[in-house]
PDB file of C-alpha atoms and ligand atoms in Angstrom:
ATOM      1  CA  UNK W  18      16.162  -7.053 -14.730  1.00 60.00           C
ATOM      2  CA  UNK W  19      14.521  -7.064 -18.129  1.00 75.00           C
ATOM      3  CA  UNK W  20      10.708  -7.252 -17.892  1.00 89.00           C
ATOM      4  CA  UNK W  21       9.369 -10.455 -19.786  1.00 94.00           C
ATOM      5  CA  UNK W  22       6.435  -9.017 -22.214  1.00 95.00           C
ATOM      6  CA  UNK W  23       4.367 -11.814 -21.118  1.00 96.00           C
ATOM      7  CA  UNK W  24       4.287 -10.504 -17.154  1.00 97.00           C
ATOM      8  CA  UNK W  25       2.078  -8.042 -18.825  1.00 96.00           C
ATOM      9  CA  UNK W  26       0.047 -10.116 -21.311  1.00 97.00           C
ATOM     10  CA  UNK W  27      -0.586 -12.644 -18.289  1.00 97.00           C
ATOM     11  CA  UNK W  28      -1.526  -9.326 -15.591  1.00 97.00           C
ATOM     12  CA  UNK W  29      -4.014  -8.158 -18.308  1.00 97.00           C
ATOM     13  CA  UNK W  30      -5.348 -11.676 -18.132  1.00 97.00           C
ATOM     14  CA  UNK W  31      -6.014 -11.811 -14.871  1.00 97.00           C
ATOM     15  CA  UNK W  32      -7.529  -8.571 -14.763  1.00 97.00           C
ATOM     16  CA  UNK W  33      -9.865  -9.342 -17.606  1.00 97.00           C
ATOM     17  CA  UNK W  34     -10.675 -12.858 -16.102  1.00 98.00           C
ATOM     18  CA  UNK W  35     -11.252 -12.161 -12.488  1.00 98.00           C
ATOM     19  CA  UNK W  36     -10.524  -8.686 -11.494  1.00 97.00           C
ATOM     20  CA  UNK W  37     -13.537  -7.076 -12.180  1.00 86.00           C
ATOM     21  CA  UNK W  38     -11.859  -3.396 -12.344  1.00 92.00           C
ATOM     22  CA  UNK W  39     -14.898  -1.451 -12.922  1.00 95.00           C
ATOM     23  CA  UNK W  40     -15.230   2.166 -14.417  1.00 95.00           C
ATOM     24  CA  UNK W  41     -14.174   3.932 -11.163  1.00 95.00           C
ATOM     25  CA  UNK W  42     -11.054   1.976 -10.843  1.00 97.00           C
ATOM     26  CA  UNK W  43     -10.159   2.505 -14.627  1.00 96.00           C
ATOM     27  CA  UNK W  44     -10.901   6.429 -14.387  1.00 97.00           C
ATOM     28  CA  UNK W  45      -8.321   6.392 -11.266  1.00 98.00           C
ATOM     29  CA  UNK W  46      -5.338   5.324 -13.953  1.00 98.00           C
ATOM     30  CA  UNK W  47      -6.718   7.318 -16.527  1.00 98.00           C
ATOM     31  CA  UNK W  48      -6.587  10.392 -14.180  1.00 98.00           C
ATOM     32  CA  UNK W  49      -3.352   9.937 -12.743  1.00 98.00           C
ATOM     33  CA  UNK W  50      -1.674   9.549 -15.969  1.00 98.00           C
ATOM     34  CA  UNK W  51      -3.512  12.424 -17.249  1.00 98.00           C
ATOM     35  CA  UNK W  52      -2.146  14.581 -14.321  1.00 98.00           C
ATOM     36  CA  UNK W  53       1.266  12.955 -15.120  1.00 98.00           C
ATOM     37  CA  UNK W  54       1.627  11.237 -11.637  1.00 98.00           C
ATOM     38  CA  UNK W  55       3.887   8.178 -12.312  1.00 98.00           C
ATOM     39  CA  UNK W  56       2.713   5.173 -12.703  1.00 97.00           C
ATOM     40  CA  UNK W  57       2.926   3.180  -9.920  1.00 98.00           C
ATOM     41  CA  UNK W  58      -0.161   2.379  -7.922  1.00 98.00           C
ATOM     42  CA  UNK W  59      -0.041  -1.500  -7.344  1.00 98.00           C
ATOM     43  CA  UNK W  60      -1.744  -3.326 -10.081  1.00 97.00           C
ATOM     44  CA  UNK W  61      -5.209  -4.649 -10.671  1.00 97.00           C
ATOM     45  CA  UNK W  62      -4.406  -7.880  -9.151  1.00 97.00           C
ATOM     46  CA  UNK W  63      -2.466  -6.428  -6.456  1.00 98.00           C
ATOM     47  CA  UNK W  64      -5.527  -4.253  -5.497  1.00 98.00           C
ATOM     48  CA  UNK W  65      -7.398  -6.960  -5.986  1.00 98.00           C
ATOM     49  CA  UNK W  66      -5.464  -9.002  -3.220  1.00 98.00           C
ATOM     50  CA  UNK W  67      -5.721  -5.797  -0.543  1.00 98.00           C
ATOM     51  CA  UNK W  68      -9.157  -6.094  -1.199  1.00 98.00           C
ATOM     52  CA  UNK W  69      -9.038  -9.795  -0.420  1.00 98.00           C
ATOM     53  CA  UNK W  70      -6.631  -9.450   3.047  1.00 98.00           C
ATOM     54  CA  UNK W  71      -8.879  -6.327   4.149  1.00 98.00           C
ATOM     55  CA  UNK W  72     -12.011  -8.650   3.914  1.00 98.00           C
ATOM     56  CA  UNK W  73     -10.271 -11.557   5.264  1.00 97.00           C
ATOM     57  CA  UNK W  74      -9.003  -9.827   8.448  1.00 94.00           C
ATOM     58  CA  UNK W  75     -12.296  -8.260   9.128  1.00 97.00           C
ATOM     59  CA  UNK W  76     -10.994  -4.720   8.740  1.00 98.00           C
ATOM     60  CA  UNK W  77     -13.030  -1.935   9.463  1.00 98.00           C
ATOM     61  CA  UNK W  78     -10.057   0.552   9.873  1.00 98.00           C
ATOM     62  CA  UNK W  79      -7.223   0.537   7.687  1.00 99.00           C
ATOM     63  CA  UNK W  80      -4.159   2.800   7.322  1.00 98.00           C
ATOM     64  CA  UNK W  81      -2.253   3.148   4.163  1.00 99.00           C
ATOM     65  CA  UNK W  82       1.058   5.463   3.809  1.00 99.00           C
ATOM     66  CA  UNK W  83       1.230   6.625   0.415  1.00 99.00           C
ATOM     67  CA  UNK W  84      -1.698   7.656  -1.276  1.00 99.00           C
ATOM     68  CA  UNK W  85      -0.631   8.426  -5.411  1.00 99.00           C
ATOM     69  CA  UNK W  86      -4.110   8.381  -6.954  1.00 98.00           C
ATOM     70  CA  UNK W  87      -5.870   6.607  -4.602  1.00 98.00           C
ATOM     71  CA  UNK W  88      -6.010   3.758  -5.991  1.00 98.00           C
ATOM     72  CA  UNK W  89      -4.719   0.984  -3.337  1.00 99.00           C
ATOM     73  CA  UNK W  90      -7.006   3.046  -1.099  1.00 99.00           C
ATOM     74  CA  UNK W  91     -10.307   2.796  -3.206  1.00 98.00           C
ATOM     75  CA  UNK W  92      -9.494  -0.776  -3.190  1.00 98.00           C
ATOM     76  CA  UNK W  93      -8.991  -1.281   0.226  1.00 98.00           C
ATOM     77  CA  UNK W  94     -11.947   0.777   0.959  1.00 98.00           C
ATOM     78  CA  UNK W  95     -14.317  -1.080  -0.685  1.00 98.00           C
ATOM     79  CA  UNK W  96     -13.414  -4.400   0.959  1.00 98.00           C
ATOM     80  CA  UNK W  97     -14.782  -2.368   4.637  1.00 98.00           C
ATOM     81  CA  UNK W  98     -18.209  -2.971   6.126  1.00 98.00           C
ATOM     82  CA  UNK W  99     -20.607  -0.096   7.188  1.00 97.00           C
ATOM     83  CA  UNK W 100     -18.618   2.238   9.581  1.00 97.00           C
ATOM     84  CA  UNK W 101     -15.140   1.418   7.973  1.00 98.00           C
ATOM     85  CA  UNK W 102     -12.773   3.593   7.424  1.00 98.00           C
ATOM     86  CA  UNK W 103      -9.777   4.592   5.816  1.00 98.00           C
ATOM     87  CA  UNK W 104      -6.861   7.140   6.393  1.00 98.00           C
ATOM     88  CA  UNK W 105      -4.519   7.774   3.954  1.00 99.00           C
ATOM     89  CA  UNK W 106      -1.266   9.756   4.240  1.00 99.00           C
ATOM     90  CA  UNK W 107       0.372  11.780   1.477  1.00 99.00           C
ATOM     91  CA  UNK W 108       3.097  14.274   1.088  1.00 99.00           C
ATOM     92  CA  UNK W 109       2.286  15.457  -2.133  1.00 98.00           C
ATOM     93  CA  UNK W 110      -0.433  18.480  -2.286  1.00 98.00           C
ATOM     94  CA  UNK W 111      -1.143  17.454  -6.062  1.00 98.00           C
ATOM     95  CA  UNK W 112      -1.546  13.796  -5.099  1.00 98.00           C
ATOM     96  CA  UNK W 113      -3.783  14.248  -2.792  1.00 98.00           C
ATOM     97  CA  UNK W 114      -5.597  16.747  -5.097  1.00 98.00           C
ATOM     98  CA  UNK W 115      -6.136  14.101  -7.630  1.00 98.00           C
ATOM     99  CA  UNK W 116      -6.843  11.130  -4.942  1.00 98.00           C
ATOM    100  CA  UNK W 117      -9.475  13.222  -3.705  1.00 98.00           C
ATOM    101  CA  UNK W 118     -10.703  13.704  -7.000  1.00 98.00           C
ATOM    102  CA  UNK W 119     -10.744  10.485  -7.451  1.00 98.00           C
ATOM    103  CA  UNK W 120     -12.338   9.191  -4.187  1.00 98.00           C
ATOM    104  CA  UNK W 121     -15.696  11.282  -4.501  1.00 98.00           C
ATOM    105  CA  UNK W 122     -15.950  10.013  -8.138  1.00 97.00           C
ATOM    106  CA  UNK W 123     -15.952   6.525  -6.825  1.00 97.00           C
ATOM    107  CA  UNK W 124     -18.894   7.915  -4.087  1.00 97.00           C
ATOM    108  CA  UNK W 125     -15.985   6.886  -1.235  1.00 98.00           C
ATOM    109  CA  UNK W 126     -15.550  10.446   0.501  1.00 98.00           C
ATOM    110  CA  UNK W 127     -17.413   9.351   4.053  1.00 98.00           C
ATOM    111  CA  UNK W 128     -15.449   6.368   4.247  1.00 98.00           C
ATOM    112  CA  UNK W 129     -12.019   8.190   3.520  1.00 98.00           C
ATOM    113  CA  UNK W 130      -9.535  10.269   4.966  1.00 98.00           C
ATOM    114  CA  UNK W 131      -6.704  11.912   3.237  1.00 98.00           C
ATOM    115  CA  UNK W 132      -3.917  13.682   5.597  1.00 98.00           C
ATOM    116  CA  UNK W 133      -1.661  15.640   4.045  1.00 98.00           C
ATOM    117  CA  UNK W 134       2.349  16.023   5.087  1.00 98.00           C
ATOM    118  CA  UNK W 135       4.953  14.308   5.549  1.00 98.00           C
ATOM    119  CA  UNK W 136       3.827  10.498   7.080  1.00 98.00           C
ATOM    120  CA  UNK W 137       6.330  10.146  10.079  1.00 98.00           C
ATOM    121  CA  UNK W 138       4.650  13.835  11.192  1.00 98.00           C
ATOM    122  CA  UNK W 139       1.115  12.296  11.038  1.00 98.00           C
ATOM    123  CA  UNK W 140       2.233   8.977  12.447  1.00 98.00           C
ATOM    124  CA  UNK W 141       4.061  10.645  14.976  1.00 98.00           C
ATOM    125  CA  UNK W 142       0.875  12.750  15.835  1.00 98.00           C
ATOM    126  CA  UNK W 143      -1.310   9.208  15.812  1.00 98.00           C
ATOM    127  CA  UNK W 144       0.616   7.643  18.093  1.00 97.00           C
ATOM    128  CA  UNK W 145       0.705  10.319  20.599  1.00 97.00           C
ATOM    129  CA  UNK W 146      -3.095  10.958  19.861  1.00 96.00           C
ATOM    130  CA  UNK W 147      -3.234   7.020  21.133  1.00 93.00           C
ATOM    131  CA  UNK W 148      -5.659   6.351  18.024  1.00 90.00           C
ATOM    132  CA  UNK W 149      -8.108   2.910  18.447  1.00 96.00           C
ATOM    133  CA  UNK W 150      -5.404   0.208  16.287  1.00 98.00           C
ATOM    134  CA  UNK W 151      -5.568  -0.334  13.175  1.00 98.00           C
ATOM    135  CA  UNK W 152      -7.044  -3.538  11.318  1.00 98.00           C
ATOM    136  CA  UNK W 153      -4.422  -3.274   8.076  1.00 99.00           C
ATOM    137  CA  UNK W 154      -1.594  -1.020   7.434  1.00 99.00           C
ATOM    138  CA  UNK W 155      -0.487  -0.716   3.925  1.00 99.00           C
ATOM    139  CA  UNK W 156       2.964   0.923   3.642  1.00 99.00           C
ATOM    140  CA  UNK W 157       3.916   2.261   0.114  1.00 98.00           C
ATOM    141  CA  UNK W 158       5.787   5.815   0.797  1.00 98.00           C
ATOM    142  CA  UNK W 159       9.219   6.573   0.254  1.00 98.00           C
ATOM    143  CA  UNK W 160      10.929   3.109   0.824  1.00 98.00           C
ATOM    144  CA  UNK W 161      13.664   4.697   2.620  1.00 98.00           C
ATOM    145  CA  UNK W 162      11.588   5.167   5.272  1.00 98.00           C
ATOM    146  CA  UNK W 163      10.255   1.427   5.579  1.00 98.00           C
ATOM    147  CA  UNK W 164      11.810   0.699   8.954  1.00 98.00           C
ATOM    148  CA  UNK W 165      10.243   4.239  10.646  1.00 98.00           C
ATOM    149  CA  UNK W 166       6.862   3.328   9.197  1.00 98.00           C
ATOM    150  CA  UNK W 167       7.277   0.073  10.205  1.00 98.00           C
ATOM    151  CA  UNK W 168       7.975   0.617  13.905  1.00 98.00           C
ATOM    152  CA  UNK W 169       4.760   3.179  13.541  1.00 98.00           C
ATOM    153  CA  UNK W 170       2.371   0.629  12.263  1.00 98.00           C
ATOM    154  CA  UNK W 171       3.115  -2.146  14.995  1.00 98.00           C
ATOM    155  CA  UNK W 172       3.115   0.820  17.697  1.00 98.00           C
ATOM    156  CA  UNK W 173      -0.776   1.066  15.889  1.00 98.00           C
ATOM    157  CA  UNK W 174      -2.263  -2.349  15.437  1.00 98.00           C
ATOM    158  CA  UNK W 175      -3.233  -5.008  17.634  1.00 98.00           C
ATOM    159  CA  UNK W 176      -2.781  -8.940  17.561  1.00 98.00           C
ATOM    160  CA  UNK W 177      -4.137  -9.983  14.657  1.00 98.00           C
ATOM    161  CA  UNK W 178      -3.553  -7.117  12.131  1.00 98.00           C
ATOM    162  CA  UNK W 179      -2.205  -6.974   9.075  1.00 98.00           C
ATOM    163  CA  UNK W 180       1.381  -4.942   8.267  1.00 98.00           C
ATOM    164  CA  UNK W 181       2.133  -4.796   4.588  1.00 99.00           C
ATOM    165  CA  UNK W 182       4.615  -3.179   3.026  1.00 98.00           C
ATOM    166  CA  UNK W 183       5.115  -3.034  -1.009  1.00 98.00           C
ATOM    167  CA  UNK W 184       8.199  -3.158  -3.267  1.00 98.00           C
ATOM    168  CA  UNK W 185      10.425  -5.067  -1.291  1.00 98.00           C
ATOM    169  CA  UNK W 186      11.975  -6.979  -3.572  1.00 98.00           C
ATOM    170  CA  UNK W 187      13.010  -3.715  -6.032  1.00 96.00           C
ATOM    171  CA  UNK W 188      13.668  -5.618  -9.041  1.00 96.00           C
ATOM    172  CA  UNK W 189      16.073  -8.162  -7.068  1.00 97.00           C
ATOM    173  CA  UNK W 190      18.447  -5.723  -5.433  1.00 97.00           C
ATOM    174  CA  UNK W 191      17.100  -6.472  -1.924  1.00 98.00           C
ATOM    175  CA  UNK W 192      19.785  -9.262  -1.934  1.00 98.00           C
ATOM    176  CA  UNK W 193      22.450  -6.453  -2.356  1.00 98.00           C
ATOM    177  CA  UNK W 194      24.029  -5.896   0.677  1.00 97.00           C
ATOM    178  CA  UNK W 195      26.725  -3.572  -0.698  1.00 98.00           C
ATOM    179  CA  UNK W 196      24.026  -1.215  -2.556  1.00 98.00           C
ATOM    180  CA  UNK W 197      23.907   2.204  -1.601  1.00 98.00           C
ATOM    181  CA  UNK W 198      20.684   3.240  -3.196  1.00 98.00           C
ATOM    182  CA  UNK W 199      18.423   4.484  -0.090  1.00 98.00           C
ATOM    183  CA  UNK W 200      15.607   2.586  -1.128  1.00 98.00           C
ATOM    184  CA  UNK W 201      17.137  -0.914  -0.791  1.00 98.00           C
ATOM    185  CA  UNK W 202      19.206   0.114   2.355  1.00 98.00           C
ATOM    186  CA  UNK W 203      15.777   1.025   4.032  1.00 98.00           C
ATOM    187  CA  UNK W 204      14.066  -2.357   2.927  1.00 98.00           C
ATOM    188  CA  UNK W 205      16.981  -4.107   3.835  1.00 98.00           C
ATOM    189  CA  UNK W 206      16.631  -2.709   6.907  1.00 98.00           C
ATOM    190  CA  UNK W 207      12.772  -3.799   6.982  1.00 98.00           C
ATOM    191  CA  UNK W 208      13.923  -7.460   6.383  1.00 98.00           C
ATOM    192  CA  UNK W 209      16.114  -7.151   9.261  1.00 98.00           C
ATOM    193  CA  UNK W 210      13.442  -5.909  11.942  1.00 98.00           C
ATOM    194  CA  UNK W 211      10.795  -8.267  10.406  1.00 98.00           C
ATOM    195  CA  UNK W 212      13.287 -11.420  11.618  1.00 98.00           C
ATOM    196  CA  UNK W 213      13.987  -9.922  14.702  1.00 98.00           C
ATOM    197  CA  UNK W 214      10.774  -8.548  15.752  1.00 98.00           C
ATOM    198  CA  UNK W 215       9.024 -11.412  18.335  1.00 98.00           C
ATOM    199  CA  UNK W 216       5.595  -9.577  17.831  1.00 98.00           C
ATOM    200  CA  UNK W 217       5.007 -10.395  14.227  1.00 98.00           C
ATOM    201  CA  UNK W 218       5.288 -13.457  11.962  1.00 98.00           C
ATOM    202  CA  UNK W 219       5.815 -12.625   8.385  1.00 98.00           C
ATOM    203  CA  UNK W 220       6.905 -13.686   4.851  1.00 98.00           C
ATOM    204  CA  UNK W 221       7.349 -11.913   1.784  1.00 98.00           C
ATOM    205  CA  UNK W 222       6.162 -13.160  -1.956  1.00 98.00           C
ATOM    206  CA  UNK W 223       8.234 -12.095  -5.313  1.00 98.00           C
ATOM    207  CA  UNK W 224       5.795 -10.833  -8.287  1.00 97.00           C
ATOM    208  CA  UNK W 225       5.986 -10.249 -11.415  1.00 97.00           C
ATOM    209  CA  UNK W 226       3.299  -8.240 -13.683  1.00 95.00           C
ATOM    210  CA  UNK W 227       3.208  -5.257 -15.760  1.00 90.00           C
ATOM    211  CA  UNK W 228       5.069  -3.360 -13.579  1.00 89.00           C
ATOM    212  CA  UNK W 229       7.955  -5.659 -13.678  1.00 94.00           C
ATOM    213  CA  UNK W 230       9.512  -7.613 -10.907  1.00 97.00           C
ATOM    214  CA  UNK W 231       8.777  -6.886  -7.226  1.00 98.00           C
ATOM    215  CA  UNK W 232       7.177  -7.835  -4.337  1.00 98.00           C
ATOM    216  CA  UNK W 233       5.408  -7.562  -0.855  1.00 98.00           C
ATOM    217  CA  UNK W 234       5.547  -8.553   2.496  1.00 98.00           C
ATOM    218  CA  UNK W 235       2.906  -9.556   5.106  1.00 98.00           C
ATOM    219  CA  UNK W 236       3.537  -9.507   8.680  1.00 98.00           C
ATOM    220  CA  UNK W 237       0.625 -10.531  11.080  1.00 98.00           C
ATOM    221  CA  UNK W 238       0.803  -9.074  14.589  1.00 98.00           C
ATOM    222  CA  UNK W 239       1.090 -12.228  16.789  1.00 98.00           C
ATOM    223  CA  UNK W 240       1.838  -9.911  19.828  1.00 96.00           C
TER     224      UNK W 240
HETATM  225  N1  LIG U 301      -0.396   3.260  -2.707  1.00 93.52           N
HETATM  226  C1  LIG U 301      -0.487   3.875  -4.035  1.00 93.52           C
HETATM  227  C2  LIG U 301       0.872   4.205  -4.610  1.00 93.52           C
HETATM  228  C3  LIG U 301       1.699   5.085  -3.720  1.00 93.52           C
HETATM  229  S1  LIG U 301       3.131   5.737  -4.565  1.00 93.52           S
HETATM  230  C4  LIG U 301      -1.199   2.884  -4.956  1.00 93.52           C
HETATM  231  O1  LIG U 301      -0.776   1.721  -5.001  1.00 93.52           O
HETATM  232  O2  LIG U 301      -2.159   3.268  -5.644  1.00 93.52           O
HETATM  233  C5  LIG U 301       3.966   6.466  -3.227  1.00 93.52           C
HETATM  234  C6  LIG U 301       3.331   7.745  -2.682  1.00 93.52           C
HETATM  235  O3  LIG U 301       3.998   8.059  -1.459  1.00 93.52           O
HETATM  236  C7  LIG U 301       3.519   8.956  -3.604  1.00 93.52           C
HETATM  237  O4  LIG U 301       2.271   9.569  -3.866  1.00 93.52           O
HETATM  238  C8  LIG U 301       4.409   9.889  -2.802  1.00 93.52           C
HETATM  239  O5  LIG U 301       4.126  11.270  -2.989  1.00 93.52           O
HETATM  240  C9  LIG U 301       4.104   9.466  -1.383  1.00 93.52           C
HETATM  241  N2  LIG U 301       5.167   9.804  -0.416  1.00 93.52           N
HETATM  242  C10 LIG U 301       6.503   9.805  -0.640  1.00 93.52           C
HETATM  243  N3  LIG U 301       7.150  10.189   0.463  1.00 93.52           N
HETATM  244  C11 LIG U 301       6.213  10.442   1.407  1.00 93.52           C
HETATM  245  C12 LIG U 301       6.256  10.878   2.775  1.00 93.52           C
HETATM  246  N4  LIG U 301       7.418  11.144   3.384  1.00 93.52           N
HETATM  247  N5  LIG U 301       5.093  11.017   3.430  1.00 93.52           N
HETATM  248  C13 LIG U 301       3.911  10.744   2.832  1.00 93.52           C
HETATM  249  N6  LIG U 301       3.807  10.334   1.550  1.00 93.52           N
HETATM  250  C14 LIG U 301       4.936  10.185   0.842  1.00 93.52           C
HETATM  251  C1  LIG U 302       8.175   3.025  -6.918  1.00 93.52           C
HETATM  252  C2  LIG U 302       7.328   3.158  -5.828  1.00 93.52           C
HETATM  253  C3  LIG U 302       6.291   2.289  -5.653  1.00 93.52           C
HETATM  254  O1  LIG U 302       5.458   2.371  -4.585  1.00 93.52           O
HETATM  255  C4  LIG U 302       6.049   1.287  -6.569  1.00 93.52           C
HETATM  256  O2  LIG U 302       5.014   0.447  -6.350  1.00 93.52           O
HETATM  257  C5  LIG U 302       6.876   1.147  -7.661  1.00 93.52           C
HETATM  258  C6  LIG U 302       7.942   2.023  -7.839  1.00 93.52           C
HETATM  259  C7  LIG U 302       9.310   3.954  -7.101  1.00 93.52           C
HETATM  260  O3  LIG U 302       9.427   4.877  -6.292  1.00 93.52           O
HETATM  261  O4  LIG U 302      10.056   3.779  -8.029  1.00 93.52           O
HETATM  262 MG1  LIG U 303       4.334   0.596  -4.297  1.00 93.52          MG
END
């Protein structure tokens, strides 16, 4: 799938028009490229729209899987009233170095956590802990994984949250059912447990932007 140089053009539009990315947010790219992290936290929009979701669900706890830079999370923890709170799950030592980095700079340190290992280990040790549910889940970890993380998040919300999961769509080859690549087998697999799953409702949208052509899905816990 070739990217269209006006998915770009039109993403920087938006952001100019009605993001409002402000210096922290900008410094969070700048620093991850800088520390040669690849580039793919969601975009401004994208952020944007956790924002919106966290704030329209009335989060005040919210757990992402997949940290980068941090900078889903500082977008997702700005959308939290007084009290809120974030916990963020990484694998990577020098992601989390730089996401920490990045989450004092923005004056967000009391309002969130960054766990480091692998995220079925601290899922596993969340659910056994029998943590208070989450508000929103935002899964964006290896997509292999999708289904495990998944199954984790409903096991740790409540009716009423918010399950979303990034890059399903990969570019198209969700619809490949002969691909062998692990990351569409495991959100293949998502799609599958999403239809059959009688405690949430969900749908997923397509997008296109500067980082090319992808998509997300929302599930809401009905159950
Ligand atoms: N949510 C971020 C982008 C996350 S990129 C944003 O939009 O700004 C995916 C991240 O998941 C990477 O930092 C990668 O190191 C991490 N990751 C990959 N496998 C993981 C695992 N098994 N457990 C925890 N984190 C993992
Ligand atoms: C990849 C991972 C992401 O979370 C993303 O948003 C884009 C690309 C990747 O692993 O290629
Ligand atoms: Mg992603």
């Amino acid at each position: 799938m070739n990217a269209d140089p006006r998915w770009a053009d039109v993403d920087r539009h938006i952001t100019e028009m009605l993001v409002n990315q402000d210096a922290a947010l900008a410094a969070v790219l700048e620093s991850s490229e800088a520390a040669g992290l690849p580039p793919i936290s969601v975009s401004p929009p994208q952020g944007k729209l956790l924002w919106m979701l966290a704030r329209l669900c009335g989060a005040r706890r919210v757990l992402e899987i997949g940290t980068l830079a941090g900078y889903s999370t500082i977008w997702l923890a700005r959308a939290l009233p007084e009290g809120g709170r974030v916990l963020t799950l990484e694998l990577d030592s020098k992601h989390a170095e730089v996401a920490r980095a990045n989450f004092a700079r923005a004056g967000l340190t009391e309002r969130i956590e960054l766990r480091l290992g692998r995220a079925s280990e601290s899922l596993r040790q969340l659910a056994t802990a029998g943590a208070e549910p989450f508000d929103l889940v935002f899964i964006d970890a290896d997509k292999a994984s999708s289904v495990e993380y998944f199954r984790r998040a409903l096991e740790l919300t409540r009716p009423g949250s918010l399950i979303i999961t990034d890059n399903v769509v990969r570019g198209g080859a969700v619809v490949d059912a002969a691909s062998t690549d692990p990351s569409v087998v495991g959100v293949r697999g998502l799609y599958d447990v999403l239809a059959a799953e009688p405690r949430v409702s969900a749908t997923a949208i397509q997008t296109v932007g500067g980082k090319g052509y992808d998509g997300f899905a929302i599930a809401l816990v009905i159950a």
